[in-house]
CSV table of C-alpha atoms in Angstrom, one decimal:
chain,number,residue,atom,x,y,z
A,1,UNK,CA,-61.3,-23.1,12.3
A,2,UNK,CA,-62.2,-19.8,10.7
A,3,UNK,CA,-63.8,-16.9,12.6
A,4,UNK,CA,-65.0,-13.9,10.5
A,5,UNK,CA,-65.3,-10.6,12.1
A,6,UNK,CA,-66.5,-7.7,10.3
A,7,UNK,CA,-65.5,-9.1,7.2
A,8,UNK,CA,-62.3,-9.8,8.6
A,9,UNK,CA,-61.3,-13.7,8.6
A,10,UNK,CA,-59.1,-14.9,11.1
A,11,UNK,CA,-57.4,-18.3,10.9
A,12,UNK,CA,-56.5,-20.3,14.2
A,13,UNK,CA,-53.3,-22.9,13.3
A,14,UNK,CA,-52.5,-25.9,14.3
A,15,UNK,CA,-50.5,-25.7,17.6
A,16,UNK,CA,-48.1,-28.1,16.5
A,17,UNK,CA,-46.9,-26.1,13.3
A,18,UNK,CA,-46.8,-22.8,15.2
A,19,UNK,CA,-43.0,-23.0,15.5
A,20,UNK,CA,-42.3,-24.4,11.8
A,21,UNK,CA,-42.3,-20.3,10.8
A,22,UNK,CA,-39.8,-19.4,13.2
A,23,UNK,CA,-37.5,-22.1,12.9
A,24,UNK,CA,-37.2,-21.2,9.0
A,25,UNK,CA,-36.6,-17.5,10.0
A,26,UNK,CA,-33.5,-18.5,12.2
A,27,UNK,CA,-32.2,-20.7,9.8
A,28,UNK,CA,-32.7,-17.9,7.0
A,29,UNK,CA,-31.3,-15.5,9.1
A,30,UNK,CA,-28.0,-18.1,10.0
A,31,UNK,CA,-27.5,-18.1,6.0
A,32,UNK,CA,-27.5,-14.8,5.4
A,33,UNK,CA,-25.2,-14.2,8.6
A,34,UNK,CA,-22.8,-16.8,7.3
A,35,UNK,CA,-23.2,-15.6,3.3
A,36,UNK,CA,-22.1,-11.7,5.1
A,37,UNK,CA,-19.3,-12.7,6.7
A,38,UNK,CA,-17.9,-14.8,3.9
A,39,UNK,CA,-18.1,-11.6,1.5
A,40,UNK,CA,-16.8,-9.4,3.9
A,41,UNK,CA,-13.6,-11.4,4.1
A,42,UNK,CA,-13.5,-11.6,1.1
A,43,UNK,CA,-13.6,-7.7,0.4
A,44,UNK,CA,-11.3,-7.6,3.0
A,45,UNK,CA,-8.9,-9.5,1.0
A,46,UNK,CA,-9.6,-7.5,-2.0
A,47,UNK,CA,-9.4,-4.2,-0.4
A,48,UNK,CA,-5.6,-5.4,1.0
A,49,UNK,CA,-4.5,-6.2,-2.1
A,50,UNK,CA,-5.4,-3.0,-3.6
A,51,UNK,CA,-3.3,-1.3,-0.3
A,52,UNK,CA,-0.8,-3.0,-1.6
A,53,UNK,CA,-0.5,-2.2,-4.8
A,54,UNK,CA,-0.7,1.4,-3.6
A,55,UNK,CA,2.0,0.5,-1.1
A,56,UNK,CA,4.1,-0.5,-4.6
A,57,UNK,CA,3.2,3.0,-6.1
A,58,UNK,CA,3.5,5.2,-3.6
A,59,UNK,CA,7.2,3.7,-2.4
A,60,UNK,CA,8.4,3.6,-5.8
A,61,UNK,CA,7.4,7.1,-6.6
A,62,UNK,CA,9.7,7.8,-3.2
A,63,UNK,CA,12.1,5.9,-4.8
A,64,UNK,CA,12.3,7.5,-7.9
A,65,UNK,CA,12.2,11.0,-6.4
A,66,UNK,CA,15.3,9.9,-4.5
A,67,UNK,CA,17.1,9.1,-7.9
A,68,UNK,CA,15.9,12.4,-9.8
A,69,UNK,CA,16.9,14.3,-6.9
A,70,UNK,CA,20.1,12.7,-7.1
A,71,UNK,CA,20.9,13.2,-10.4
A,72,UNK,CA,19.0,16.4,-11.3
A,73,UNK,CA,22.6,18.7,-10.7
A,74,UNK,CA,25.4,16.9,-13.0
A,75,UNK,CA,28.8,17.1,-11.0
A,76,UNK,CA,27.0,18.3,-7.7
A,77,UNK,CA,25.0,14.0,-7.0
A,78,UNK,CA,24.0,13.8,-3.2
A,79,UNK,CA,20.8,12.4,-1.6
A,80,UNK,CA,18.2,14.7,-0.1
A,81,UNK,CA,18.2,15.9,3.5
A,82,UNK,CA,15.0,15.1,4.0
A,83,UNK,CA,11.7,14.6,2.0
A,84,UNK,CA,10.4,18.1,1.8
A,85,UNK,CA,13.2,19.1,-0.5
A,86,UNK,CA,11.7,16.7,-2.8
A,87,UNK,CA,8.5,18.6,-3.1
A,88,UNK,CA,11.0,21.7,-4.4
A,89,UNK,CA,14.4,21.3,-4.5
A,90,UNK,CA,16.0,24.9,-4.1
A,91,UNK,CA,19.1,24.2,-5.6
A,92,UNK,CA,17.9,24.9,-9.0
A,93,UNK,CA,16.6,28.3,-9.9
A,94,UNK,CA,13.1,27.3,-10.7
A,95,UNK,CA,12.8,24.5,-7.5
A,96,UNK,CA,12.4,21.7,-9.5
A,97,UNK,CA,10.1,19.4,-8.3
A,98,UNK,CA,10.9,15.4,-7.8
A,99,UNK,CA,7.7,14.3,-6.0
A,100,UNK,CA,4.2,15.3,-6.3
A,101,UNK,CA,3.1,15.5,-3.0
A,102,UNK,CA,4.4,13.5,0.0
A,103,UNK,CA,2.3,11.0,0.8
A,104,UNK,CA,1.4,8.4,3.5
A,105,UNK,CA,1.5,4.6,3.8
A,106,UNK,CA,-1.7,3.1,2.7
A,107,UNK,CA,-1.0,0.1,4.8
A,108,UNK,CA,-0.9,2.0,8.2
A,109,UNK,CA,-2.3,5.5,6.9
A,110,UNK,CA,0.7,7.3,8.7
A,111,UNK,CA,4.3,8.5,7.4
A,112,UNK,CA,6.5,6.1,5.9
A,113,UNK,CA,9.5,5.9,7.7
A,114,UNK,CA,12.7,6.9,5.8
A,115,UNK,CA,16.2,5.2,5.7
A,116,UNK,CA,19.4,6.9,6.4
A,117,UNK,CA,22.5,6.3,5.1
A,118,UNK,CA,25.0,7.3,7.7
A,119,UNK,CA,28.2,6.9,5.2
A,120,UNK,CA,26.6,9.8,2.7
A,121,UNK,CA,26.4,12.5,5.8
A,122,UNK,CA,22.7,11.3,7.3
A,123,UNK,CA,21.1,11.5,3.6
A,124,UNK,CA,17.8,9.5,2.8
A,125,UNK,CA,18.2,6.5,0.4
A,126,UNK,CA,14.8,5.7,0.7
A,127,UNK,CA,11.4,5.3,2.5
A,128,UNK,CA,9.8,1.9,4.2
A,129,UNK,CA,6.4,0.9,5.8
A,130,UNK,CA,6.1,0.6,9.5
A,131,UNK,CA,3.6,-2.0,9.3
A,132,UNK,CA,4.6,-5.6,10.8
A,133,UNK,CA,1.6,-7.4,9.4
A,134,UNK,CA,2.1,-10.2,6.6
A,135,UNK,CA,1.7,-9.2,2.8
A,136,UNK,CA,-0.5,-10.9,1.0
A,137,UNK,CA,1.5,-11.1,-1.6
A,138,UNK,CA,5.1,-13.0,-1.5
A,139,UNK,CA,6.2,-13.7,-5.1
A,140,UNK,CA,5.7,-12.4,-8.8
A,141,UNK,CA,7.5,-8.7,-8.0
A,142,UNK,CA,8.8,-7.2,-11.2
A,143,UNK,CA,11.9,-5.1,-11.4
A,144,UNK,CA,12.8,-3.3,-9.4
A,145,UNK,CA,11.3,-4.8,-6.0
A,146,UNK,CA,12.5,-8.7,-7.1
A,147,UNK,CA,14.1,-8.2,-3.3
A,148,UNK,CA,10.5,-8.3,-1.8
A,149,UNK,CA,9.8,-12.2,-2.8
A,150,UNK,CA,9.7,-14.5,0.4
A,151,UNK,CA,9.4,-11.3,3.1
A,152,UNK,CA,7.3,-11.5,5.5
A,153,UNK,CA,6.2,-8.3,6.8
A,154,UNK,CA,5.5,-5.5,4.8
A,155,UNK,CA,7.9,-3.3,7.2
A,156,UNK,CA,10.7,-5.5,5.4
A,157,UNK,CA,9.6,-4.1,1.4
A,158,UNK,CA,12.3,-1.3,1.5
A,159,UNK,CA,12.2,1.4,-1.9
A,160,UNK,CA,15.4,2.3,-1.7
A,161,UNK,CA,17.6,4.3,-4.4
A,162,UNK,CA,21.0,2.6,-4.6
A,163,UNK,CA,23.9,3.6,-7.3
A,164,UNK,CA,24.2,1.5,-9.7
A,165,UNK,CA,27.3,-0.9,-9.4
A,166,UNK,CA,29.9,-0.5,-12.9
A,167,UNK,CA,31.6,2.0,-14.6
A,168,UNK,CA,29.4,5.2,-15.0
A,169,UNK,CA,26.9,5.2,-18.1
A,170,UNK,CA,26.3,1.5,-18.5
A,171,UNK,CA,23.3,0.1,-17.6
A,172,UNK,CA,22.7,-2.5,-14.4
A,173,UNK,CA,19.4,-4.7,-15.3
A,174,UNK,CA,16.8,-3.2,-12.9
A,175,UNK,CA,18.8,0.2,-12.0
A,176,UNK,CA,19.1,3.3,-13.7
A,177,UNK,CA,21.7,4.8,-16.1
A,178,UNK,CA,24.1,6.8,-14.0
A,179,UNK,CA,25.2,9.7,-16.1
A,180,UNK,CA,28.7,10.1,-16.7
A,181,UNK,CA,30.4,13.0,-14.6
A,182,UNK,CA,32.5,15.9,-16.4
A,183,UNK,CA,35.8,15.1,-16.9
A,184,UNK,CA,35.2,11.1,-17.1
């Protein structure tokens, strides 16, 4: 049936396919609501991995700091009191700097947390993550962090600057060259 109006036509349905129309918007709108959630976990997953692989940077550049700290006064090697001297270390005249800035966990956006080593007079060795949820990523670590393979939280991935074990000036795969010491 068609009525026209003012040049206007309208067009009266059949009452049985009245709700054909809305049935195909809810289904539409299921698929896109099922196609959103897919790609958001999905970004999700992409956007942990790339926290992780800061994670990797940022605790490595801790760790190296650690090492150049240790080794930037030949005769005089000790681990820093605590991670502002890595930002200038005042022992030398010009307050060499070992680290950049100092910067936070991407995992939990806060601090890392730092490891003590009681033994060398309350010194940090290093820095960890305080986060206790599970890496995505378990295997394939290159040198140095082979350690992390098969750990389960990423509170267990420590960057930690350890001496290298053998007389001084010979190379340990995966550590650095300790320098020899004056008089050795």
């Amino acid at each position: 049936m068609i009525f026209t109006i003012c040049n206007l036509q309208f067009t009266i349905c059949n009452p049985r396919s009245r709700g054909f129309t809305y049935v195909a918007l809810l289904t539409a709108i299921v698929i896109i609501g099922i196609s959103l959630g897919a790609a958001g976990k999905y970004w999700q997953n992409v956007m942990m991995r790339e926290r992780e692989e800061e994670l990797l940077f940022r605790g490595g550049q801790y760790r190296l700091a650690i090492e150049r700290y240790y080794i930037a006064i030949p005769g005089r090697l000790q681990y820093p009191q605590d991670l502002d001297v890595l930002l200038k270390d005042s022992r030398t005249a010009s307050g060499k700097r070992h680290l950049r800035q100092k910067y936070k966990d991407p995992i939990t956006n806060e601090d890392f947390e730092v490891i003590r080593d009681l033994t060398k007079g309350n010194r940090i060795t290093g820095v960890y993550s305080r986060s206790d949820k599970e890496p995505l990523r378990t295997a394939g670590f290159e040198d140095p962090y082979k350690e992390f393979e098969g750990k389960k939280k990423y509170n267990e991935w420590k960057f930690v600057f350890t001496l290298p074990t053998g007389p001084p000036g010979t190379a340990v795969p995966g550590q650095p060259v300790r320098p020899p010491q004056p008089g050795q």
